[in-house]
Amino acid sequence: MQATKKYLTRRYILFFISVFINAYGIAFITRALLGTSPITSVNYVLSMFTPLTMGQWTIIVNCLFILSDLLLMTREQLKSELRMYLLQLPITLCFGTFIDISMASLSWLVPENYFFQLLSVFAGCVILAAGITLEVKADVAMVAGEFFVRVLARRIKGDFGYVKLGFDIANVLVACGFSWVFLGNISGVREGTVAAALLV
């Protein structure tokens, strides 16, 4: 029993390490100034014309996902997944904070030309892929966006992969809409966004 509890603790530690690695990968992609990952595209664009940071918007938007889960889950589903559902809030707070920490720590990263911008995007994709691999390996929780997609896919009886694809496309379209309305052009969504979606 004690060995099992110790093993579970290690998996939770691995998960939170993976969340930080994911945040660092996202920051690396964003610092290239060629867009950001699809799931953070809305948060990135919102941070461009408001006083809040990308990490703070990540917390706000993910909290909306957490609330939306309640509308999509049955009482039985919520009861059976209560632990994973309740974990969404601390995970969200950590994820948003980690993004801001990562963005600040990479303030020195200012690619001088397009080649180095692409290199930064590629490096970020590798880092993000490594973080997601560790997250899957830990297999104890999910970040709010992924959990929302799983809940939605189950509710509409859709394939997770296709629902995730639609979710990413919706995020990018909403980000483009916010950018067009509030900035007068399409900012924050570029080839780096497409690269992140395809390569990771």
mmCIF file of N, CA and C in Angstrom, residues 42-166:
data_model
loop_
_atom_site.group_PDB
_atom_site.id
_atom_site.type_symbol
_atom_site.label_atom_id
_atom_site.label_comp_id
_atom_site.label_asym_id
_atom_site.label_seq_id
_atom_site.Cartn_x
_atom_site.Cartn_y
_atom_site.Cartn_z
ATOM 1 N N VAL A 42 -5.726 32.116 -28.368
ATOM 2 C CA VAL A 42 -6.683 33.104 -27.861
ATOM 3 C C VAL A 42 -6.073 33.892 -26.706
ATOM 4 N N ASN A 43 -5.433 33.188 -25.783
ATOM 5 C CA ASN A 43 -4.820 33.843 -24.620
ATOM 6 C C ASN A 43 -3.711 34.809 -25.039
ATOM 7 N N TYR A 44 -2.942 34.414 -26.027
ATOM 8 C CA TYR A 44 -1.846 35.254 -26.521
ATOM 9 C C TYR A 44 -2.391 36.540 -27.146
ATOM 10 N N VAL A 45 -3.412 36.399 -27.994
ATOM 11 C CA VAL A 45 -3.995 37.573 -28.641
ATOM 12 C C VAL A 45 -4.638 38.498 -27.609
ATOM 13 N N LEU A 46 -5.356 37.922 -26.644
ATOM 14 C CA LEU A 46 -5.979 38.739 -25.599
ATOM 15 C C LEU A 46 -4.938 39.531 -24.807
ATOM 16 N N SER A 47 -3.767 38.939 -24.604
ATOM 17 C CA SER A 47 -2.700 39.628 -23.856
ATOM 18 C C SER A 47 -2.106 40.800 -24.641
ATOM 19 N N MET A 48 -2.363 40.834 -25.958
ATOM 20 C CA MET A 48 -1.802 41.893 -26.797
ATOM 21 C C MET A 48 -2.524 43.227 -26.636
ATOM 22 N N PHE A 49 -3.800 43.188 -26.245
ATOM 23 C CA PHE A 49 -4.537 44.458 -26.153
ATOM 24 C C PHE A 49 -5.190 44.661 -24.781
ATOM 25 N N THR A 50 -4.740 43.884 -23.792
ATOM 26 C CA THR A 50 -5.230 44.058 -22.414
ATOM 27 C C THR A 50 -4.036 44.115 -21.465
ATOM 28 N N PRO A 51 -4.242 44.558 -20.238
ATOM 29 C CA PRO A 51 -3.132 44.618 -19.274
ATOM 30 C C PRO A 51 -2.701 43.255 -18.748
ATOM 31 N N LEU A 52 -3.506 42.222 -18.992
ATOM 32 C CA LEU A 52 -3.199 40.902 -18.459
ATOM 33 C C LEU A 52 -2.193 40.159 -19.339
ATOM 34 N N THR A 53 -1.418 39.290 -18.708
ATOM 35 C CA THR A 53 -0.414 38.508 -19.426
ATOM 36 C C THR A 53 -1.045 37.274 -20.062
ATOM 37 N N MET A 54 -0.263 36.605 -20.902
ATOM 38 C CA MET A 54 -0.749 35.382 -21.533
ATOM 39 C C MET A 54 -1.037 34.317 -20.473
ATOM 40 N N GLY A 55 -0.210 34.234 -19.450
ATOM 41 C CA GLY A 55 -0.428 33.268 -18.383
ATOM 42 C C GLY A 55 -1.699 33.552 -17.606
ATOM 43 N N GLN A 56 -1.967 34.837 -17.338
ATOM 44 C CA GLN A 56 -3.181 35.203 -16.609
ATOM 45 C C GLN A 56 -4.432 34.901 -17.434
ATOM 46 N N TRP A 57 -4.364 35.163 -18.727
ATOM 47 C CA TRP A 57 -5.493 34.837 -19.597
ATOM 48 C C TRP A 57 -5.667 33.318 -19.705
ATOM 49 N N THR A 58 -4.559 32.596 -19.660
ATOM 50 C CA THR A 58 -4.637 31.133 -19.682
ATOM 51 C C THR A 58 -5.427 30.627 -18.480
ATOM 52 N N ILE A 59 -5.174 31.216 -17.319
ATOM 53 C CA ILE A 59 -5.908 30.837 -16.110
ATOM 54 C C ILE A 59 -7.392 31.154 -16.258
ATOM 55 N N ILE A 60 -7.704 32.351 -16.748
ATOM 56 C CA ILE A 60 -9.109 32.766 -16.893
ATOM 57 C C ILE A 60 -9.859 31.873 -17.880
ATOM 58 N N VAL A 61 -9.272 31.679 -19.057
ATOM 59 C CA VAL A 61 -9.929 30.882 -20.098
ATOM 60 C C VAL A 61 -10.078 29.428 -19.662
ATOM 61 N N ASN A 62 -9.035 28.886 -19.027
ATOM 62 C CA ASN A 62 -9.120 27.498 -18.569
ATOM 63 C C ASN A 62 -10.147 27.321 -17.459
ATOM 64 N N CYS A 63 -10.321 28.354 -16.634
ATOM 65 C CA CYS A 63 -11.374 28.303 -15.613
ATOM 66 C C CYS A 63 -12.757 28.260 -16.265
ATOM 67 N N LEU A 64 -12.905 28.930 -17.396
ATOM 68 C CA LEU A 64 -14.158 28.857 -18.148
ATOM 69 C C LEU A 64 -14.386 27.449 -18.680
ATOM 70 N N PHE A 65 -13.297 26.786 -19.113
ATOM 71 C CA PHE A 65 -13.409 25.396 -19.546
ATOM 72 C C PHE A 65 -13.867 24.507 -18.389
ATOM 73 N N ILE A 66 -13.290 24.744 -17.218
ATOM 74 C CA ILE A 66 -13.626 23.951 -16.031
ATOM 75 C C ILE A 66 -15.106 24.101 -15.692
ATOM 76 N N LEU A 67 -15.615 25.329 -15.757
ATOM 77 C CA LEU A 67 -17.043 25.564 -15.501
ATOM 78 C C LEU A 67 -17.911 24.921 -16.577
ATOM 79 N N SER A 68 -17.445 24.977 -17.812
ATOM 80 C CA SER A 68 -18.201 24.386 -18.922
ATOM 81 C C SER A 68 -18.306 22.876 -18.782
ATOM 82 N N ASP A 69 -17.286 22.258 -18.179
ATOM 83 C CA ASP A 69 -17.325 20.809 -17.960
ATOM 84 C C ASP A 69 -18.572 20.402 -17.183
ATOM 85 N N LEU A 70 -18.965 21.236 -16.214
ATOM 86 C CA LEU A 70 -20.130 20.926 -15.376
ATOM 87 C C LEU A 70 -21.407 20.845 -16.197
ATOM 88 N N LEU A 71 -21.471 21.635 -17.267
ATOM 89 C CA LEU A 71 -22.656 21.642 -18.124
ATOM 90 C C LEU A 71 -22.700 20.422 -19.048
ATOM 91 N N LEU A 72 -21.527 19.832 -19.281
ATOM 92 C CA LEU A 72 -21.432 18.734 -20.245
ATOM 93 C C LEU A 72 -21.386 17.357 -19.592
ATOM 94 N N MET A 73 -21.062 17.317 -18.305
ATOM 95 C CA MET A 73 -20.929 16.032 -17.607
ATOM 96 C C MET A 73 -22.223 15.670 -16.881
ATOM 97 N N THR A 74 -22.530 14.392 -16.878
ATOM 98 C CA THR A 74 -23.658 13.927 -16.079
ATOM 99 C C THR A 74 -23.211 13.834 -14.616
ATOM 100 N N ARG A 75 -24.178 13.682 -13.725
ATOM 101 C CA ARG A 75 -23.845 13.579 -12.310
ATOM 102 C C ARG A 75 -22.980 12.345 -12.036
ATOM 103 N N GLU A 76 -23.269 11.256 -12.740
ATOM 104 C CA GLU A 76 -22.501 10.027 -12.557
ATOM 105 C C GLU A 76 -21.065 10.192 -13.053
ATOM 106 N N GLN A 77 -20.904 10.865 -14.194
ATOM 107 C CA GLN A 77 -19.565 11.100 -14.727
ATOM 108 C C GLN A 77 -18.747 11.984 -13.801
ATOM 109 N N LEU A 78 -19.390 13.021 -13.270
ATOM 110 C CA LEU A 78 -18.693 13.920 -12.355
ATOM 111 C C LEU A 78 -18.266 13.181 -11.087
ATOM 112 N N LYS A 79 -19.144 12.324 -10.614
ATOM 113 C CA LYS A 79 -18.840 11.560 -9.401
ATOM 114 C C LYS A 79 -17.672 10.607 -9.627
ATOM 115 N N SER A 80 -17.652 9.948 -10.779
ATOM 116 C CA SER A 80 -16.596 8.980 -11.070
ATOM 117 C C SER A 80 -15.257 9.648 -11.391
ATOM 118 N N GLU A 81 -15.299 10.909 -11.861
ATOM 119 C CA GLU A 81 -14.066 11.619 -12.230
ATOM 120 C C GLU A 81 -13.849 12.854 -11.357
ATOM 121 N N LEU A 82 -14.384 12.823 -10.150
ATOM 122 C CA LEU A 82 -14.320 13.994 -9.282
ATOM 123 C C LEU A 82 -12.886 14.402 -8.964
ATOM 124 N N ARG A 83 -12.038 13.414 -8.683
ATOM 125 C CA ARG A 83 -10.636 13.734 -8.358
ATOM 126 C C ARG A 83 -9.956 14.460 -9.519
ATOM 127 N N MET A 84 -10.109 13.911 -10.722
ATOM 128 C CA MET A 84 -9.488 14.535 -11.891
ATOM 129 C C MET A 84 -10.096 15.903 -12.179
ATOM 130 N N TYR A 85 -11.411 16.032 -11.950
ATOM 131 C CA TYR A 85 -12.060 17.322 -12.181
ATOM 132 C C TYR A 85 -11.553 18.384 -11.201
ATOM 133 N N LEU A 86 -11.484 18.036 -9.929
ATOM 134 C CA LEU A 86 -11.033 18.990 -8.910
ATOM 135 C C LEU A 86 -9.578 19.387 -9.100
ATOM 136 N N LEU A 87 -8.803 18.508 -9.718
ATOM 137 C CA LEU A 87 -7.387 18.821 -9.973
ATOM 138 C C LEU A 87 -7.216 19.905 -11.032
ATOM 139 N N GLN A 88 -8.286 20.141 -11.829
ATOM 140 C CA GLN A 88 -8.178 21.105 -12.925
ATOM 141 C C GLN A 88 -7.791 22.506 -12.437
ATOM 142 N N LEU A 89 -8.326 22.912 -11.298
ATOM 143 C CA LEU A 89 -8.045 24.271 -10.810
ATOM 144 C C LEU A 89 -6.580 24.464 -10.425
ATOM 145 N N PRO A 90 -5.993 23.619 -9.555
ATOM 146 C CA PRO A 90 -4.574 23.807 -9.241
ATOM 147 C C PRO A 90 -3.673 23.645 -10.460
ATOM 148 N N ILE A 91 -4.042 22.718 -11.360
ATOM 149 C CA ILE A 91 -3.261 22.539 -12.588
ATOM 150 C C ILE A 91 -3.309 23.810 -13.429
ATOM 151 N N THR A 92 -4.504 24.396 -13.550
ATOM 152 C CA THR A 92 -4.673 25.631 -14.321
ATOM 153 C C THR A 92 -3.852 26.776 -13.730
ATOM 154 N N LEU A 93 -3.898 26.926 -12.420
ATOM 155 C CA LEU A 93 -3.122 27.988 -11.751
ATOM 156 C C LEU A 93 -1.637 27.796 -11.993
ATOM 157 N N CYS A 94 -1.172 26.550 -11.909
ATOM 158 C CA CYS A 94 0.238 26.252 -12.148
ATOM 159 C C CYS A 94 0.610 26.508 -13.602
ATOM 160 N N PHE A 95 -0.239 26.055 -14.519
ATOM 161 C CA PHE A 95 0.048 26.181 -15.947
ATOM 162 C C PHE A 95 0.178 27.647 -16.352
ATOM 163 N N GLY A 96 -0.784 28.470 -15.943
ATOM 164 C CA GLY A 96 -0.732 29.897 -16.266
ATOM 165 C C GLY A 96 0.487 30.575 -15.658
ATOM 166 N N THR A 97 0.775 30.232 -14.405
ATOM 167 C CA THR A 97 1.941 30.812 -13.731
ATOM 168 C C THR A 97 3.225 30.367 -14.408
ATOM 169 N N PHE A 98 3.301 29.092 -14.775
ATOM 170 C CA PHE A 98 4.489 28.565 -15.450
ATOM 171 C C PHE A 98 4.708 29.250 -16.801
ATOM 172 N N ILE A 99 3.619 29.554 -17.509
ATOM 173 C CA ILE A 99 3.753 30.241 -18.803
ATOM 174 C C ILE A 99 4.387 31.619 -18.605
ATOM 175 N N ASP A 100 3.897 32.362 -17.599
ATOM 176 C CA ASP A 100 4.459 33.698 -17.349
ATOM 177 C C ASP A 100 5.912 33.621 -16.900
ATOM 178 N N ILE A 101 6.238 32.643 -16.066
ATOM 179 C CA ILE A 101 7.622 32.454 -15.632
ATOM 180 C C ILE A 101 8.518 32.123 -16.827
ATOM 181 N N SER A 102 8.024 31.244 -17.692
ATOM 182 C CA SER A 102 8.786 30.838 -18.872
ATOM 183 C C SER A 102 8.975 32.010 -19.838
ATOM 184 N N MET A 103 7.918 32.800 -20.044
ATOM 185 C CA MET A 103 8.026 33.970 -20.924
ATOM 186 C C MET A 103 9.044 34.963 -20.381
ATOM 187 N N ALA A 104 9.036 35.158 -19.061
ATOM 188 C CA ALA A 104 9.984 36.088 -18.443
ATOM 189 C C ALA A 104 11.409 35.561 -18.535
ATOM 190 N N SER A 105 11.587 34.265 -18.331
ATOM 191 C CA SER A 105 12.934 33.683 -18.363
ATOM 192 C C SER A 105 13.515 33.660 -19.774
ATOM 193 N N LEU A 106 12.644 33.756 -20.778
ATOM 194 C CA LEU A 106 13.103 33.756 -22.174
ATOM 195 C C LEU A 106 13.057 35.161 -22.787
ATOM 196 N N SER A 107 13.058 36.174 -21.941
ATOM 197 C CA SER A 107 13.018 37.555 -22.438
ATOM 198 C C SER A 107 14.232 37.880 -23.322
ATOM 199 N N TRP A 108 15.307 37.124 -23.119
ATOM 200 C CA TRP A 108 16.528 37.327 -23.920
ATOM 201 C C TRP A 108 16.375 36.788 -25.340
ATOM 202 N N LEU A 109 15.371 35.926 -25.547
ATOM 203 C CA LEU A 109 15.212 35.274 -26.845
ATOM 204 C C LEU A 109 14.514 36.208 -27.835
ATOM 205 N N VAL A 110 15.324 36.840 -28.675
ATOM 206 C CA VAL A 110 14.803 37.740 -29.711
ATOM 207 C C VAL A 110 15.468 37.348 -31.033
ATOM 208 N N PRO A 111 14.901 36.390 -31.751
ATOM 209 C CA PRO A 111 15.518 35.922 -33.001
ATOM 210 C C PRO A 111 15.752 37.068 -33.979
ATOM 211 N N GLU A 112 16.953 37.111 -34.532
ATOM 212 C CA GLU A 112 17.338 38.251 -35.376
ATOM 213 C C GLU A 112 16.840 38.147 -36.811
ATOM 214 N N ASN A 113 16.579 36.952 -37.273
ATOM 215 C CA ASN A 113 16.081 36.805 -38.639
ATOM 216 C C ASN A 113 15.109 35.628 -38.714
ATOM 217 N N TYR A 114 14.528 35.445 -39.895
ATOM 218 C CA TYR A 114 13.466 34.449 -40.061
ATOM 219 C C TYR A 114 13.956 33.034 -39.783
ATOM 220 N N PHE A 115 15.202 32.745 -40.176
ATOM 221 C CA PHE A 115 15.755 31.405 -39.939
ATOM 222 C C PHE A 115 15.785 31.089 -38.453
ATOM 223 N N PHE A 116 16.250 32.032 -37.645
ATOM 224 C CA PHE A 116 16.314 31.807 -36.203
ATOM 225 C C PHE A 116 14.912 31.784 -35.571
ATOM 226 N N GLN A 117 13.977 32.509 -36.177
ATOM 227 C CA GLN A 117 12.591 32.427 -35.715
ATOM 228 C C GLN A 117 12.039 31.019 -35.917
ATOM 229 N N LEU A 118 12.287 30.460 -37.103
ATOM 230 C CA LEU A 118 11.841 29.099 -37.394
ATOM 231 C C LEU A 118 12.532 28.095 -36.477
ATOM 232 N N LEU A 119 13.815 28.330 -36.209
ATOM 233 C CA LEU A 119 14.576 27.452 -35.315
ATOM 234 C C LEU A 119 13.986 27.474 -33.911
ATOM 235 N N SER A 120 13.585 28.655 -33.471
ATOM 236 C CA SER A 120 12.975 28.804 -32.150
ATOM 237 C C SER A 120 11.637 28.078 -32.086
ATOM 238 N N VAL A 121 10.847 28.188 -33.163
ATOM 239 C CA VAL A 121 9.566 27.483 -33.218
ATOM 240 C C VAL A 121 9.794 25.978 -33.149
ATOM 241 N N PHE A 122 10.767 25.493 -33.922
ATOM 242 C CA PHE A 122 11.047 24.064 -33.939
ATOM 243 C C PHE A 122 11.512 23.574 -32.565
ATOM 244 N N ALA A 123 12.386 24.347 -31.925
ATOM 245 C CA ALA A 123 12.864 23.984 -30.585
ATOM 246 C C ALA A 123 11.700 23.942 -29.601
ATOM 247 N N GLY A 124 10.807 24.923 -29.697
ATOM 248 C CA GLY A 124 9.642 24.960 -28.832
ATOM 249 C C GLY A 124 8.736 23.760 -29.046
ATOM 250 N N CYS A 125 8.585 23.342 -30.304
ATOM 251 C CA CYS A 125 7.748 22.183 -30.623
ATOM 252 C C CYS A 125 8.332 20.906 -30.020
ATOM 253 N N VAL A 126 9.664 20.783 -30.089
ATOM 254 C CA VAL A 126 10.339 19.612 -29.506
ATOM 255 C C VAL A 126 10.138 19.589 -27.995
ATOM 256 N N ILE A 127 10.313 20.757 -27.360
ATOM 257 C CA ILE A 127 10.137 20.859 -25.906
ATOM 258 C C ILE A 127 8.688 20.528 -25.524
ATOM 259 N N LEU A 128 7.733 21.086 -26.280
ATOM 260 C CA LEU A 128 6.313 20.853 -25.997
ATOM 261 C C LEU A 128 5.959 19.378 -26.179
ATOM 262 N N ALA A 129 6.503 18.757 -27.226
ATOM 263 C CA ALA A 129 6.252 17.335 -27.465
ATOM 264 C C ALA A 129 6.804 16.486 -26.318
ATOM 265 N N ALA A 130 7.985 16.871 -25.810
ATOM 266 C CA ALA A 130 8.582 16.145 -24.682
ATOM 267 C C ALA A 130 7.697 16.267 -23.438
ATOM 268 N N GLY A 131 7.171 17.473 -23.205
ATOM 269 C CA GLY A 131 6.291 17.691 -22.062
ATOM 270 C C GLY A 131 5.012 16.873 -22.156
ATOM 271 N N ILE A 132 4.423 16.831 -23.349
ATOM 272 C CA ILE A 132 3.196 16.062 -23.551
ATOM 273 C C ILE A 132 3.469 14.568 -23.362
ATOM 274 N N THR A 133 4.634 14.102 -23.821
ATOM 275 C CA THR A 133 5.013 12.705 -23.640
ATOM 276 C C THR A 133 5.083 12.346 -22.158
ATOM 277 N N LEU A 134 5.688 13.220 -21.356
ATOM 278 C CA LEU A 134 5.772 12.987 -19.915
ATOM 279 C C LEU A 134 4.391 13.042 -19.268
ATOM 280 N N GLU A 135 3.549 13.938 -19.775
ATOM 281 C CA GLU A 135 2.179 14.057 -19.252
ATOM 282 C C GLU A 135 1.409 12.763 -19.463
ATOM 283 N N VAL A 136 1.545 12.195 -20.658
ATOM 284 C CA VAL A 136 0.882 10.931 -20.972
ATOM 285 C C VAL A 136 1.478 9.804 -20.135
ATOM 286 N N LYS A 137 2.797 9.844 -19.963
ATOM 287 C CA LYS A 137 3.486 8.829 -19.168
ATOM 288 C C LYS A 137 3.006 8.842 -17.712
ATOM 289 N N ALA A 138 2.821 10.036 -17.160
ATOM 290 C CA ALA A 138 2.356 10.156 -15.771
ATOM 291 C C ALA A 138 0.955 9.584 -15.615
ATOM 292 N N ASP A 139 0.067 9.899 -16.569
ATOM 293 C CA ASP A 139 -1.274 9.323 -16.633
ATOM 294 C C ASP A 139 -2.060 9.463 -15.321
ATOM 295 N N VAL A 140 -2.038 10.672 -14.744
ATOM 296 C CA VAL A 140 -2.806 10.901 -13.519
ATOM 297 C C VAL A 140 -3.773 12.076 -13.637
ATOM 298 N N ALA A 141 -3.565 12.948 -14.609
ATOM 299 C CA ALA A 141 -4.418 14.129 -14.749
ATOM 300 C C ALA A 141 -4.277 14.683 -16.162
ATOM 301 N N MET A 142 -5.068 15.742 -16.445
ATOM 302 C CA MET A 142 -5.007 16.404 -17.746
ATOM 303 C C MET A 142 -5.121 17.905 -17.517
ATOM 304 N N VAL A 143 -4.500 18.684 -18.415
ATOM 305 C CA VAL A 143 -4.699 20.130 -18.339
ATOM 306 C C VAL A 143 -6.142 20.424 -18.750
ATOM 307 N N ALA A 144 -6.640 21.586 -18.346
ATOM 308 C CA ALA A 144 -8.072 21.889 -18.490
ATOM 309 C C ALA A 144 -8.565 21.814 -19.931
ATOM 310 N N GLY A 145 -7.770 22.302 -20.867
ATOM 311 C CA GLY A 145 -8.190 22.281 -22.266
ATOM 312 C C GLY A 145 -8.384 20.872 -22.792
ATOM 313 N N GLU A 146 -7.437 19.981 -22.478
ATOM 314 C CA GLU A 146 -7.523 18.598 -22.922
ATOM 315 C C GLU A 146 -8.693 17.874 -22.245
ATOM 316 N N PHE A 147 -8.878 18.159 -20.966
ATOM 317 C CA PHE A 147 -9.984 17.532 -20.230
ATOM 318 C C PHE A 147 -11.320 17.975 -20.814
ATOM 319 N N PHE A 148 -11.422 19.264 -21.155
ATOM 320 C CA PHE A 148 -12.644 19.784 -21.766
ATOM 321 C C PHE A 148 -12.941 19.079 -23.082
ATOM 322 N N VAL A 149 -11.893 18.869 -23.893
ATOM 323 C CA VAL A 149 -12.075 18.176 -25.178
ATOM 324 C C VAL A 149 -12.572 16.755 -24.945
ATOM 325 N N ARG A 150 -12.016 16.079 -23.946
ATOM 326 C CA ARG A 150 -12.446 14.713 -23.646
ATOM 327 C C ARG A 150 -13.909 14.676 -23.212
ATOM 328 N N VAL A 151 -14.291 15.624 -22.355
ATOM 329 C CA VAL A 151 -15.678 15.703 -21.888
ATOM 330 C C VAL A 151 -16.617 16.000 -23.060
ATOM 331 N N LEU A 152 -16.213 16.936 -23.918
ATOM 332 C CA LEU A 152 -17.039 17.306 -25.069
ATOM 333 C C LEU A 152 -17.176 16.144 -26.039
ATOM 334 N N ALA A 153 -16.062 15.460 -26.304
ATOM 335 C CA ALA A 153 -16.094 14.320 -27.229
ATOM 336 C C ALA A 153 -17.035 13.235 -26.716
ATOM 337 N N ARG A 154 -17.002 12.999 -25.428
ATOM 338 C CA ARG A 154 -17.882 11.990 -24.841
ATOM 339 C C ARG A 154 -19.347 12.425 -24.919
ATOM 340 N N ARG A 155 -19.581 13.727 -24.719
ATOM 341 C CA ARG A 155 -20.959 14.244 -24.735
ATOM 342 C C ARG A 155 -21.577 14.149 -26.130
ATOM 343 N N ILE A 156 -20.804 14.494 -27.153
ATOM 344 C CA ILE A 156 -21.337 14.474 -28.515
ATOM 345 C C ILE A 156 -21.074 13.139 -29.217
ATOM 346 N N LYS A 157 -20.457 12.203 -28.446
ATOM 347 C CA LYS A 157 -20.131 10.869 -28.971
ATOM 348 C C LYS A 157 -19.243 10.970 -30.209
ATOM 349 N N GLY A 158 -18.228 11.822 -30.112
ATOM 350 C CA GLY A 158 -17.286 12.001 -31.206
ATOM 351 C C GLY A 158 -15.927 11.414 -30.878
ATOM 352 N N ASP A 159 -15.124 11.235 -31.909
ATOM 353 C CA ASP A 159 -13.759 10.746 -31.734
ATOM 354 C C ASP A 159 -12.897 11.851 -31.117
ATOM 355 N N PHE A 160 -12.107 11.507 -30.097
ATOM 356 C CA PHE A 160 -11.302 12.513 -29.395
ATOM 357 C C PHE A 160 -10.397 13.278 -30.359
ATOM 358 N N GLY A 161 -9.747 12.565 -31.267
ATOM 359 C CA GLY A 161 -8.813 13.206 -32.203
ATOM 360 C C GLY A 161 -9.484 14.251 -33.078
ATOM 361 N N TYR A 162 -10.664 13.912 -33.603
ATOM 362 C CA TYR A 162 -11.381 14.855 -34.462
ATOM 363 C C TYR A 162 -11.928 16.043 -33.663
ATOM 364 N N VAL A 163 -12.409 15.762 -32.460
ATOM 365 C CA VAL A 163 -12.905 16.853 -31.609
ATOM 366 C C VAL A 163 -11.762 17.775 -31.223
ATOM 367 N N LYS A 164 -10.593 17.197 -30.941
ATOM 368 C CA LYS A 164 -9.412 18.008 -30.599
ATOM 369 C C LYS A 164 -9.008 18.883 -31.780
ATOM 370 N N LEU A 165 -9.056 18.323 -32.978
ATOM 371 C CA LEU A 165 -8.733 19.095 -34.179
ATOM 372 C C LEU A 165 -9.705 20.261 -34.339
ATOM 373 N N GLY A 166 -11.002 19.983 -34.174
ATOM 374 C CA GLY A 166 -12.006 21.044 -34.270
ATOM 375 C C GLY A 166 -11.820 22.098 -33.192
#
